[in-house]
Structures are given as C-alpha cells and as structure tokens.
Amino acid sequence: MYRYDEFDERLVRERIAQFREMVRRRIDGSLTEEEFTLLRQMNGLYLQLHAYMLRVAIPYGTLSGRQMRQLALIADRYDRGYGHFTTRQNIQYNWPRLRDVPDMLELLADVEMQCIQTSGNCIRNVTADHFAGVAADEIEDPRPTAELIRQWSTLHPEFSFLPRKFKIAVTGSAVDRAAVAVHDIGLRIVADAKGRIGYRVTVGGGLGRTPMIGKPVREFLPREELLPYLEAILRVYNLEGRRDNKYKARVKILVHELGTEAFVARVEEEYARIDRGAVEVDAAEVARIAAYFAPPAFEALPARSEAFEKAARDPDFARFARTNLFPHKAPGYTALTVSLKPIGAPPGDATSDQMRVLADLAERFSADELRVTHVQNIVLPHVRLDDVPEVWAALVEAGLATANSGLVTDIISCPGMDYCKLATARSIPIAQEISRRFADPERERAIGPLGIKISGCINACGHHHVGAIGILGLDKAGVENYQITLGGEPGDLASLGERLGPGIDADEVPAAIERIVDVYLALRTDEAETFIDTVRRVGLDPFKPALQPQEPVRAAA
Amino acid sequence: MAGKRPALPLVLSASDLLDGDVVFHTGAGWDRSLSAALVATDEAGAQRLEAALAEVESGGPVAEPFLFTVTLDPSGAAVPNHYRERIRVCGPTVRHDFGPQAREELSHVSL
Ligand code: SF4
C-alpha cells in the first residue's frame, strides 16, 4: 500500500492548518458564506439537508486495518457512530460539526488520509478495479497508475479550476469492473503485440443529465507517455470546455460538440507541443510507486481446502461461498466480498463496530488490506480458503454476512433526499423496500446476477443509467416519482439503460420491479441467460406492461 | 436574492453555521423548532422575512437561508407544503433516531 512521503505529510498538515484558520474566520464573521463555501468544498466539506457532510478520499478504494479503525474512531468521536460508503469508493460522514472538522482531518492525516479533491472542479479521487492485484486475468495492477495520477493531479496548479469536476478510472483486467467507459477519462491497461504495457484511453464518458459512453482517443498509449498525454487532454478541456453553463461543462459535452475526431486532433496538436520531458516520470519513480503495491507473500497452498469444503456442508455457508467469493490468482486464496446490503438496510452504511470488525479481519486474514467497491461493499482481497469459515462466522456475528453480492438485493443507492441537498426524491427507502421484497435467498439465487441502481436526482450518483434496472427519483408536481430504465451495463459492453415508460409513484416501484423480474424469469432461455442478456435479446417491449399496476384477477361470482 | 418569492404563507429557514442543524427564523433570531418560526401570512410579513434573509445571506450565524411555503393546520401550526421541506423539518426518513424527529416535538408533521 502506498505510504505518504514527507512531502505529502507536510502538504496535508499545512492544508489542515489553513483550513482551521478558515473555519475560525468564518465563525468570527471575517469570511462570508460565499467565500467560505469554495474553501470548504476544496476540503471535502459539504452542507447537506440536515447537517454538514465530510467526504473522505479512499484512493482507489484501498485501506489498511489501521485506517479502517481510524474511520470508526472518527465516526464515534465526531459523528453518529456510522459512515456511508459511496459509489466513488469514498466514505461520507453525515453529521460532523463545523468546529470539529479540522480535528477530524488531523485524525485522518494521522493515518495518511485526507479529503482533498473529493469536491470542487478539480481532478477527483482516482478510482480503480476493487479486485486489483487479485484477478487472474489482470495484465497489471491498476493501482500504481492510479497513484501516479493522484500524485500528479493533487493540487495541480493548472487544473485546480477546471470548468467542472473530472473523474478518472483505471482497470488492469480484461474484464472491466471499474466502469471506465462512464468516466471523463477511462484507462484500460493493455499489452501490445510485443508485450509492452500501455493504455487504451477513452474520453468523455459520464452519467448525470447527459449520459455518454467514453470515446476511444488512443488504442495504445505507451506507459511512459501517460502523464504528458493526460496533461494534453486536460489542457484542451480546461481551455475549451464550456464555463457558461454548468450542465454543459463536463468534457463529455466538449467531445460531443466538437466530435470525437476534432477533439482527438486538438489533443494530439497540444500533445505535440508539450514538453514531455518536463512531465514524464522516469522508470525509477514508476518502479518506486509500484513497489508499494507488490503482492503480499502468498503461501504455496493447494487449490482445494478441506476446511472450506467441510464448512460448505452448512447451507448458509455454502450460499455465502457461492455468491460472495471471487477467484484469486493465488491457489488456495479467495477475495471475499462483505456485503453492506443487509436485507432492508440503507445500502453502503456501516457502523463503527462493524468497521472495527472489518479492520480486525483484514489484519488477521487478508494481509492487512481492505477495498471499498463502487458497488458500496467492502472486499477482503487476500483470504486463505482455509480461513473463510472463520471469517464468515465473524461476519455472521457482526451482521455482515449477507450472501447477495451481485444479486438483486445488492442494490446501489445514492443517499437521495434523506440526506442530499440536491435530491429531487428519496432513494434509500426504495432500495430498502425492493430488498425486502426479494429477501428470500432461494428466489434471489434463482434470479441470478442483476444490478439495480437508484439515484435521487439526475446527477446520477447512484449510476442508474448503467443499472440492468435503473431507477431515477424525480419531483413530479410535488410528488416523488420514479423513472425506470432497463438494459444499462457499466462494464465491457457498456450501455445506457432505456426508459421503460412514464414515471410511477414511490409505492408502486417495488411491485413494478417484481413484475419486471417475473417477465425476465418467464422469458429467459435458461438459467444461464442473465437478466441483461434477456433484455438485450428481447428488447424492452415485453417488459412495458410490467409498469402498470395489475388488477387482481377474480373469478366470476 | 435569486428567483421569485414562493407563495404565502412563508417560513424562513437556513442551516445553523456551527453544526448544520435546520433552523427557522423566529422574527427575533433562529430556532431549531418549526413551531417557533415566524409565519408570514401577508405582504408585510413576507417583506420582513426577506429582509432577514438578505441580512444573513452573506454571513451571520446561519448558512444558505431560503423561504418556503407552509399550510396552517387546524391548530394553527405550520406544515411545509413540499415533501423536501417536510423531510428537512423531521430528519432522515430512514433514520428516525436522528434529526429533529428524534426530539419528538414534531407530531403534527409527517410524510
Ligand atoms: S444522485 Fe442526486 S440525490 Fe443522489 S447523491 Fe447525487 S446529487 Fe444527491
């Protein structure tokens, strides 16, 4: 895991001291709210519906046990004993007090964490595949690349006031789990015919008001050219991106308005001008960063584990093992997903006690590593199969053993109007109700993989556009109203969902989702055809009647 | 001040600067309870709230002030018209242990 050097440490501490001073000056009245808003946003502090909210960066979603324990301590000392893990692989505290925030930042800095670049029009926290360093099909761990970008972009003077926020995601696997196609820049690590490592670069993906799939701008960018090339893209965007209308200010609009070809031409023109030597990092520095992400020393283990197989006679354990384990490249190991989606609970929330359990488990059983996923779950990436029964037992005790990873109750949901100031409707209660409807684990297993994603407004933090079933909450003349989309997919075959029909009321949503799932079950060729495959094969029409409330059928008297 | 004034009767709300709590203008200051709010039912009252809003817009003990429309229930208590303000007045609907609703003084407002 990456460790701060003295430079990072000093920078973060200086920032906190500055912020402490700004808070003091806001409280004593020497700063206006307008002046202060910009400053607090640069430190990850928002003002939400009921309270302030502090968003903490978890770069590429990787945490140590010590860091997770510190997050729990902060939740207890300065918040309400819980935290919310987000689709950006961050954690948010929903109830901090303004005066306490500088102290919270100091506690974070003690474990090499901070809130810089979690808000504002800058290059945001870089995200990556949560199975980095685990997946057998991985060409290279994406985290050294993500860390390199983090260092380059942190407080980059030229790119601190972009037209709008800017999100970069990296994947190193053949299978994209980082949703790179819906980021401002998506990077996919690839190898060319000679085995050299480079990047396939897409630009202009994004969700929100105008969802778009990123356009390829380079099929193969040699590794050493990464930073200069990113600099060229960002410079073109910084200069030409629209600043007159915040809804048209993301790079996707620039790419769309110019056309991909013209955009690429501008980038290449800029790239030809750039003094690459000044931006490129040398191989030694790349290697220095990569060394922090060296895989732990895996034991030589047999691929099969007797302890594991014995435990699998318990049907509950077997169900958990079937859904929540991901194959590990090292024989005898697995990556274990801890679901933060217990039936009927707000997605992504964890109590401080649960955080401490996760920290302990990471230290004892997973090479002291945890990952936060964009699906709002936690991963223990390096668990020996032999240890899975013990880990599972501890998770059961902590209420963290829900066996639903990737299934219909593993719902992504943004905070919506229960917390968020920008919301047009609530999203968490919809998620809770759907979760309760599909609580029967056997039924859930029979349905198979299905991603439901819910956003409480058009900003799409709940990624509804790329949900196999997407739900968007809107305000229709003072009543919460929900639009359902089908056919979205964040990964390799990235696609945007299509609207099924007119919006429906909140209390109709769970039943409508149930009917949609029933249509799928009736139409699928066999169990191997997943929900999204069926939607792609048959189109939306067969699902449309499912939006209408059905009259109960009565036999004639 | 941006935009048009919402319809009467009106209440002025904001977030407390120090802890972000939802607060209401009482005519003399700010209070966490909607029942303490000054409800403007006529032009003069609305102007008074607008003046209070303008005063704290750039600074003061609260942040992000705004006006919203309420209805007076038979007992004369103000109930926000829009669900957004009703949620704001009560606290998160998914955590009844947090927000003003935890103080159990809001029995007249529900979703
Ligand atoms: S999608 Fe909208 S409601 Fe949900 S968190 Fe984002 S801004 Fe808030």
PDB file of N, CA and C and ligand atoms in Angstrom, chain A residues 48 55 92 413-417 419-425 427 454-464 472, ligand 1:
ATOM      1  N   GLN A  48     -25.307  19.742   3.761  1.00  0.00           N
ATOM      2  CA  GLN A  48     -26.398  18.945   3.217  1.00  0.00           C
ATOM      3  C   GLN A  48     -27.735  19.352   3.812  1.00  0.00           C
ATOM      4  N   ARG A  55     -16.649  14.299   3.151  1.00  0.00           N
ATOM      5  CA  ARG A  55     -16.328  13.194   2.250  1.00  0.00           C
ATOM      6  C   ARG A  55     -14.828  12.925   2.295  1.00  0.00           C
ATOM      7  N   GLN A  92     -18.444   8.809   3.574  1.00  0.00           N
ATOM      8  CA  GLN A  92     -19.024  10.094   3.953  1.00  0.00           C
ATOM      9  C   GLN A  92     -19.538  10.017   5.376  1.00  0.00           C
ATOM     10  N   SER A 413     -27.387   2.536  -4.175  1.00  0.00           N
ATOM     11  CA  SER A 413     -28.301   3.655  -3.988  1.00  0.00           C
ATOM     12  C   SER A 413     -27.533   4.853  -3.475  1.00  0.00           C
ATOM     13  N   CYS A 414     -27.790   6.001  -4.062  1.00  0.00           N
ATOM     14  CA  CYS A 414     -27.195   7.231  -3.547  1.00  0.00           C
ATOM     15  C   CYS A 414     -27.974   7.627  -2.293  1.00  0.00           C
ATOM     16  N   PRO A 415     -27.504   8.612  -1.524  1.00  0.00           N
ATOM     17  CA  PRO A 415     -28.231   8.992  -0.303  1.00  0.00           C
ATOM     18  C   PRO A 415     -29.625   9.570  -0.581  1.00  0.00           C
ATOM     19  N   GLY A 416     -29.823  10.187  -1.740  1.00  0.00           N
ATOM     20  CA  GLY A 416     -31.142  10.734  -2.074  1.00  0.00           C
ATOM     21  C   GLY A 416     -31.611  11.784  -1.082  1.00  0.00           C
ATOM     22  N   MET A 417     -32.910  12.048  -1.090  1.00  0.00           N
ATOM     23  CA  MET A 417     -33.409  13.167  -0.302  1.00  0.00           C
ATOM     24  C   MET A 417     -33.399  12.928   1.205  1.00  0.00           C
ATOM     25  N   TYR A 419     -30.715  12.665   2.752  1.00  0.00           N
ATOM     26  CA  TYR A 419     -29.546  13.416   3.192  1.00  0.00           C
ATOM     27  C   TYR A 419     -29.146  14.530   2.224  1.00  0.00           C
ATOM     28  N   CYS A 420     -29.356  14.301   0.937  1.00  0.00           N
ATOM     29  CA  CYS A 420     -28.690  15.139  -0.066  1.00  0.00           C
ATOM     30  C   CYS A 420     -29.506  16.373  -0.430  1.00  0.00           C
ATOM     31  N   LYS A 421     -28.809  17.495  -0.468  1.00  0.00           N
ATOM     32  CA  LYS A 421     -29.461  18.768  -0.733  1.00  0.00           C
ATOM     33  C   LYS A 421     -29.935  18.894  -2.177  1.00  0.00           C
ATOM     34  N   LEU A 422     -29.285  18.182  -3.080  1.00  0.00           N
ATOM     35  CA  LEU A 422     -29.627  18.331  -4.492  1.00  0.00           C
ATOM     36  C   LEU A 422     -30.746  17.399  -4.936  1.00  0.00           C
ATOM     37  N   ALA A 423     -31.151  16.496  -4.047  1.00  0.00           N
ATOM     38  CA  ALA A 423     -32.084  15.439  -4.449  1.00  0.00           C
ATOM     39  C   ALA A 423     -33.429  15.978  -4.887  1.00  0.00           C
ATOM     40  N   THR A 424     -34.054  15.238  -5.807  1.00  0.00           N
ATOM     41  CA  THR A 424     -35.437  15.537  -6.177  1.00  0.00           C
ATOM     42  C   THR A 424     -36.393  14.504  -5.571  1.00  0.00           C
ATOM     43  N   ALA A 425     -35.859  13.389  -5.078  1.00  0.00           N
ATOM     44  CA  ALA A 425     -36.696  12.378  -4.428  1.00  0.00           C
ATOM     45  C   ALA A 425     -35.801  11.502  -3.554  1.00  0.00           C
ATOM     46  N   SER A 427     -34.112   7.947  -2.349  1.00  0.00           N
ATOM     47  CA  SER A 427     -33.710   6.698  -2.995  1.00  0.00           C
ATOM     48  C   SER A 427     -33.548   5.551  -1.994  1.00  0.00           C
ATOM     49  N   ILE A 454     -30.019   3.012  -8.054  1.00  0.00           N
ATOM     50  CA  ILE A 454     -31.013   4.055  -7.787  1.00  0.00           C
ATOM     51  C   ILE A 454     -30.353   5.411  -7.525  1.00  0.00           C
ATOM     52  N   SER A 455     -30.819   6.439  -8.207  1.00  0.00           N
ATOM     53  CA  SER A 455     -30.354   7.806  -7.949  1.00  0.00           C
ATOM     54  C   SER A 455     -31.527   8.680  -7.538  1.00  0.00           C
ATOM     55  N   GLY A 456     -31.265   9.624  -6.638  1.00  0.00           N
ATOM     56  CA  GLY A 456     -32.304  10.524  -6.168  1.00  0.00           C
ATOM     57  C   GLY A 456     -32.399  11.820  -6.956  1.00  0.00           C
ATOM     58  N   CYS A 457     -31.608  11.938  -8.018  1.00  0.00           N
ATOM     59  CA  CYS A 457     -31.758  13.063  -8.937  1.00  0.00           C
ATOM     60  C   CYS A 457     -30.923  12.782 -10.168  1.00  0.00           C
ATOM     61  N   ILE A 458     -31.056  13.677 -11.120  1.00  0.00           N
ATOM     62  CA  ILE A 458     -30.446  13.500 -12.436  1.00  0.00           C
ATOM     63  C   ILE A 458     -28.913  13.459 -12.377  1.00  0.00           C
ATOM     64  N   ASN A 459     -28.316  13.877 -11.243  1.00  0.00           N
ATOM     65  CA  ASN A 459     -26.855  13.808 -11.154  1.00  0.00           C
ATOM     66  C   ASN A 459     -26.321  12.387 -11.174  1.00  0.00           C
ATOM     67  N   ALA A 460     -27.166  11.418 -10.884  1.00  0.00           N
ATOM     68  CA  ALA A 460     -26.842  10.008 -11.145  1.00  0.00           C
ATOM     69  C   ALA A 460     -25.696   9.443 -10.309  1.00  0.00           C
ATOM     70  N   CYS A 461     -25.548   9.902  -9.071  1.00  0.00           N
ATOM     71  CA  CYS A 461     -24.521   9.313  -8.206  1.00  0.00           C
ATOM     72  C   CYS A 461     -24.804   7.828  -7.959  1.00  0.00           C
ATOM     73  N   GLY A 462     -26.052   7.418  -8.081  1.00  0.00           N
ATOM     74  CA  GLY A 462     -26.397   6.000  -7.925  1.00  0.00           C
ATOM     75  C   GLY A 462     -26.255   5.207  -9.217  1.00  0.00           C
ATOM     76  N   HIS A 463     -25.652   5.839 -10.244  1.00  0.00           N
ATOM     77  CA  HIS A 463     -25.328   5.145 -11.506  1.00  0.00           C
ATOM     78  C   HIS A 463     -26.532   4.491 -12.179  1.00  0.00           C
ATOM     79  N   HIS A 464     -27.725   5.080 -12.024  1.00  0.00           N
ATOM     80  CA  HIS A 464     -28.913   4.393 -12.556  1.00  0.00           C
ATOM     81  C   HIS A 464     -28.855   4.134 -14.054  1.00  0.00           C
ATOM     82  N   LEU A 472     -34.675   6.261 -11.249  1.00  0.00           N
ATOM     83  CA  LEU A 472     -34.331   7.670 -11.054  1.00  0.00           C
ATOM     84  C   LEU A 472     -35.493   8.377 -10.374  1.00  0.00           C
TER      85      LEU A 472
HETATM   86  S1  SF4 C   1     -27.767  11.499  -7.436  1.00  0.00           S
HETATM   87 FE1  SF4 C   1     -28.592  13.454  -6.759  1.00  0.00          FE
HETATM   88  S2  SF4 C   1     -29.665  12.899  -4.873  1.00  0.00           S
HETATM   89 FE2  SF4 C   1     -28.247  11.271  -5.271  1.00  0.00          FE
HETATM   90  S3  SF4 C   1     -26.400  11.823  -4.117  1.00  0.00           S
HETATM   91 FE3  SF4 C   1     -26.154  12.534  -6.231  1.00  0.00          FE
HETATM   92  S4  SF4 C   1     -26.791  14.642  -6.165  1.00  0.00           S
HETATM   93 FE4  SF4 C   1     -27.635  13.666  -4.323  1.00  0.00          FE
END
